[in-house]
XYZ file of C-alpha atoms in Angstrom:
270
model
C 92.499 20.665 108.037
C 95.839 21.781 106.606
C 99.039 22.472 108.478
C 99.536 25.610 106.385
C 96.430 27.062 108.019
C 98.338 27.309 111.323
C 101.403 28.952 109.815
C 102.048 32.520 108.678
C 99.818 33.369 105.729
C 101.137 35.176 102.625
C 100.995 38.933 103.222
C 99.753 38.579 106.776
C 100.520 41.489 109.071
C 100.528 41.545 112.889
C 97.029 41.795 114.369
C 95.347 40.674 111.101
C 94.427 37.544 113.046
C 92.986 38.239 116.509
C 93.099 34.993 118.467
C 90.456 34.050 120.949
C 92.418 31.523 123.016
C 95.890 32.992 123.050
C 96.929 31.057 119.957
C 100.525 29.971 120.057
C 101.229 32.528 122.833
C 99.961 29.587 124.941
C 103.279 27.710 124.562
C 104.600 29.881 127.410
C 103.900 28.671 130.932
C 105.399 31.661 132.797
C 105.462 35.200 131.525
C 106.994 38.287 133.246
C 105.245 41.606 132.677
C 107.632 44.552 133.181
C 106.119 47.985 132.997
C 104.313 50.938 134.539
C 100.684 51.735 135.402
C 99.448 50.473 132.025
C 100.994 47.096 132.854
C 99.478 47.151 136.336
C 95.752 47.402 135.598
C 95.768 50.888 137.116
C 92.371 52.434 137.557
C 91.874 56.167 137.959
C 89.183 57.228 140.440
C 87.642 60.599 141.128
C 86.026 61.699 144.397
C 83.031 63.990 144.584
C 85.339 66.937 145.367
C 87.441 66.243 142.255
C 90.408 64.503 143.856
C 91.976 61.800 141.654
C 93.135 58.442 142.977
C 95.327 55.845 141.261
C 94.928 52.156 142.009
C 97.065 49.268 140.710
C 94.598 46.438 140.373
C 96.772 43.637 139.036
C 93.766 41.362 138.449
C 92.769 43.785 135.678
C 96.198 44.026 134.096
C 96.761 42.710 130.591
C 99.182 40.175 132.020
C 96.546 38.591 134.236
C 94.018 38.602 131.478
C 96.621 36.744 129.361
C 97.231 34.278 132.133
C 93.532 33.484 132.385
C 93.228 33.134 128.609
C 96.130 30.783 128.059
C 96.296 29.114 131.438
C 99.819 30.268 132.229
C 101.349 32.111 135.181
C 101.937 35.829 134.701
C 104.028 37.822 137.129
C 103.523 41.565 137.444
C 106.956 43.212 137.654
C 105.240 46.593 137.421
C 103.902 49.607 139.252
C 102.257 52.864 138.399
C 104.777 55.595 137.482
C 107.597 53.142 136.750
C 110.597 54.206 134.647
C 113.483 52.086 133.389
C 115.815 54.032 135.668
C 113.758 53.341 138.814
C 113.306 49.724 137.834
C 117.045 49.198 137.670
C 118.185 51.438 140.499
C 115.796 50.323 143.200
C 112.400 48.798 142.320
C 113.493 45.408 140.985
C 116.060 44.843 143.746
C 113.619 45.900 146.500
C 111.006 43.467 145.270
C 113.319 40.556 144.500
C 112.584 40.660 140.767
C 116.127 39.561 139.863
C 115.592 36.370 141.950
C 116.126 33.218 139.817
C 113.087 31.673 141.541
C 110.980 34.206 139.580
C 112.591 33.390 136.227
C 110.176 33.281 133.314
C 110.206 31.795 129.831
C 109.135 35.086 128.307
C 109.184 38.751 129.289
C 106.973 41.505 127.918
C 108.564 44.907 128.515
C 106.297 47.940 128.273
C 108.279 50.881 129.536
C 108.930 54.338 128.088
C 105.837 56.539 128.668
C 107.029 57.840 132.028
C 110.643 57.958 130.805
C 109.584 60.373 127.984
C 107.716 62.482 130.531
C 110.871 62.602 132.665
C 112.991 63.615 129.665
C 110.556 66.402 128.766
C 110.138 67.600 132.407
C 113.593 67.196 133.813
C 115.870 66.848 130.784
C 116.788 63.283 131.683
C 118.914 61.831 128.885
C 117.140 59.489 126.490
C 120.265 58.043 124.867
C 120.931 55.656 122.038
C 122.328 52.146 121.466
C 125.844 53.354 121.963
C 124.999 53.624 125.613
C 124.868 49.807 125.876
C 127.863 47.705 126.849
C 126.895 44.273 125.507
C 129.660 42.625 127.535
C 128.846 44.175 130.945
C 125.623 46.049 131.813
C 127.409 47.693 134.700
C 129.015 49.922 132.076
C 125.787 51.019 130.401
C 125.310 54.769 130.468
C 122.627 56.166 132.799
C 120.127 56.971 130.062
C 116.724 55.518 129.250
C 118.347 53.260 126.644
C 121.130 52.146 129.035
C 118.661 51.256 131.774
C 116.217 49.546 129.398
C 118.967 47.427 127.984
C 120.128 46.620 131.519
C 116.735 45.072 132.225
C 117.132 42.722 129.273
C 120.738 41.923 130.148
C 120.028 41.167 133.790
C 117.002 39.018 132.995
C 119.181 37.148 130.504
C 121.505 36.402 133.456
C 118.570 34.958 135.304
C 117.086 33.098 132.348
C 119.586 33.026 129.399
C 117.191 31.417 126.860
C 114.149 33.590 127.721
C 112.233 35.348 124.906
C 111.699 39.115 125.098
C 108.903 41.126 123.590
C 109.387 44.935 123.577
C 106.302 47.093 123.304
C 106.117 50.375 121.349
C 103.808 53.253 122.289
C 100.481 53.369 120.312
C 99.523 56.382 118.233
C 96.860 58.750 119.472
C 96.237 60.660 116.299
C 97.743 63.901 117.661
C 101.139 65.525 117.245
C 102.630 66.846 120.488
C 106.030 67.415 122.058
C 105.996 63.730 122.947
C 105.611 62.531 119.339
C 109.313 62.675 118.283
C 110.358 60.784 121.446
C 107.650 58.124 120.868
C 109.005 57.620 117.303
C 112.561 57.532 118.690
C 111.416 54.969 121.262
C 110.092 52.722 118.534
C 113.289 52.937 116.514
C 115.380 52.123 119.592
C 113.333 49.045 120.424
C 113.924 47.728 116.916
C 117.608 48.432 117.307
C 117.688 46.543 120.617
C 115.810 43.589 119.048
C 118.737 43.440 116.583
C 121.310 43.572 119.362
C 119.850 40.928 121.641
C 119.082 37.358 120.545
C 115.406 36.115 120.588
C 114.141 39.630 121.172
C 111.107 40.819 119.231
C 109.044 44.008 118.967
C 105.322 44.254 119.604
C 104.811 47.288 117.410
C 101.526 48.770 118.592
C 102.571 52.067 117.111
C 102.584 50.581 113.637
C 99.825 47.954 113.790
C 97.395 48.757 116.607
C 94.389 50.915 116.004
C 94.884 54.647 116.677
C 93.988 55.471 120.264
C 91.735 58.346 119.214
C 88.557 59.876 120.645
C 86.525 56.775 119.835
C 89.019 54.603 121.618
C 88.985 56.922 124.596
C 85.211 56.784 124.906
C 85.188 53.028 124.974
C 88.474 51.932 126.551
C 89.799 54.730 128.815
C 89.107 55.785 132.342
C 90.694 59.167 132.838
C 94.320 59.010 131.686
C 94.466 55.232 131.961
C 92.595 52.298 130.525
C 89.389 50.853 131.875
C 88.750 47.141 132.434
C 87.793 46.650 128.782
C 90.906 48.540 127.654
C 93.208 46.195 129.546
C 91.226 43.249 128.200
C 91.672 44.536 124.635
C 95.425 45.080 125.254
C 95.748 41.402 126.347
C 94.057 40.244 123.167
C 96.429 42.317 121.069
C 99.513 41.068 122.876
C 98.361 37.434 122.570
C 97.591 37.894 118.886
C 100.873 39.713 118.188
C 102.968 37.088 119.977
C 101.059 34.344 118.123
C 101.992 36.110 114.897
C 105.664 36.402 115.896
C 105.834 32.682 116.810
C 104.266 31.643 113.504
C 106.715 33.880 111.652
C 109.695 32.372 113.505
C 108.686 28.810 114.356
C 112.303 27.540 114.633
C 113.074 30.187 117.275
C 110.414 28.779 119.568
C 110.859 25.026 119.011
C 112.610 24.586 122.403
C 110.469 26.791 124.609
C 109.673 23.791 126.769
C 113.386 23.491 127.747
C 113.730 27.100 128.965
C 114.693 27.037 132.596
C 115.191 23.283 132.679
C 118.829 23.328 133.694
C 120.500 23.160 130.315
C 118.445 20.265 128.925
C 117.903 20.833 125.227
C 117.696 19.083 121.842
C 121.144 19.668 120.372
C 119.825 19.040 116.911
C 117.463 22.015 116.911
C 118.016 25.798 117.262
C 116.995 27.719 120.348
């Protein structure tokens, strides 16, 4: 056994090492899962007469699969159809998600799919990082970027030392009117990871398998994922976060002190 075997390997890329037990993602004891239907374990049903139904089954969400894998608590701050705008303007407040009693050590944010749809359908502004007021989120512009950043800023008010993992949109092997926005979404998440401390990108667009016809046959149920698809997503998130931690060990050395009322080891970095 060598310590180096547990650290980042030369040339290793995210998702090269798929962990079976959560890996170092298991250092987190409470994770908040902020997102839409794909964060909610949503299952798409179809009646005999062709009517579709949509059901958020949180027990099948990637967050709850992660919780069972690593033995942590995962909170679903999500709902089918969610956008960053709705999350900030009504959903989070109505459900008490800004409550300090729900503060987590880490947050995984998977928003943007419905926001892009809204931009294409209604012309809702997508925005850029100039829409963010780092000193006061109240001044953020009412764009996707402004609302997305507001989520991070307000959660930092609740839990200042929390870690944030921002999820890009996977490729599907096709070029559509959504493609330029999905690429823009990825670039913006990297820009926000530079703006906010201890914020990282889970770049499924770059490193996950293409969600092509073979993926659809095995892991989709209509326009959403099936149970195996959400299970696979959990494994990818756990493995990617394990990679991020091994690549930035010093950043995570004080995870145990997050939310402990200011207790920390002054000799080590957050």
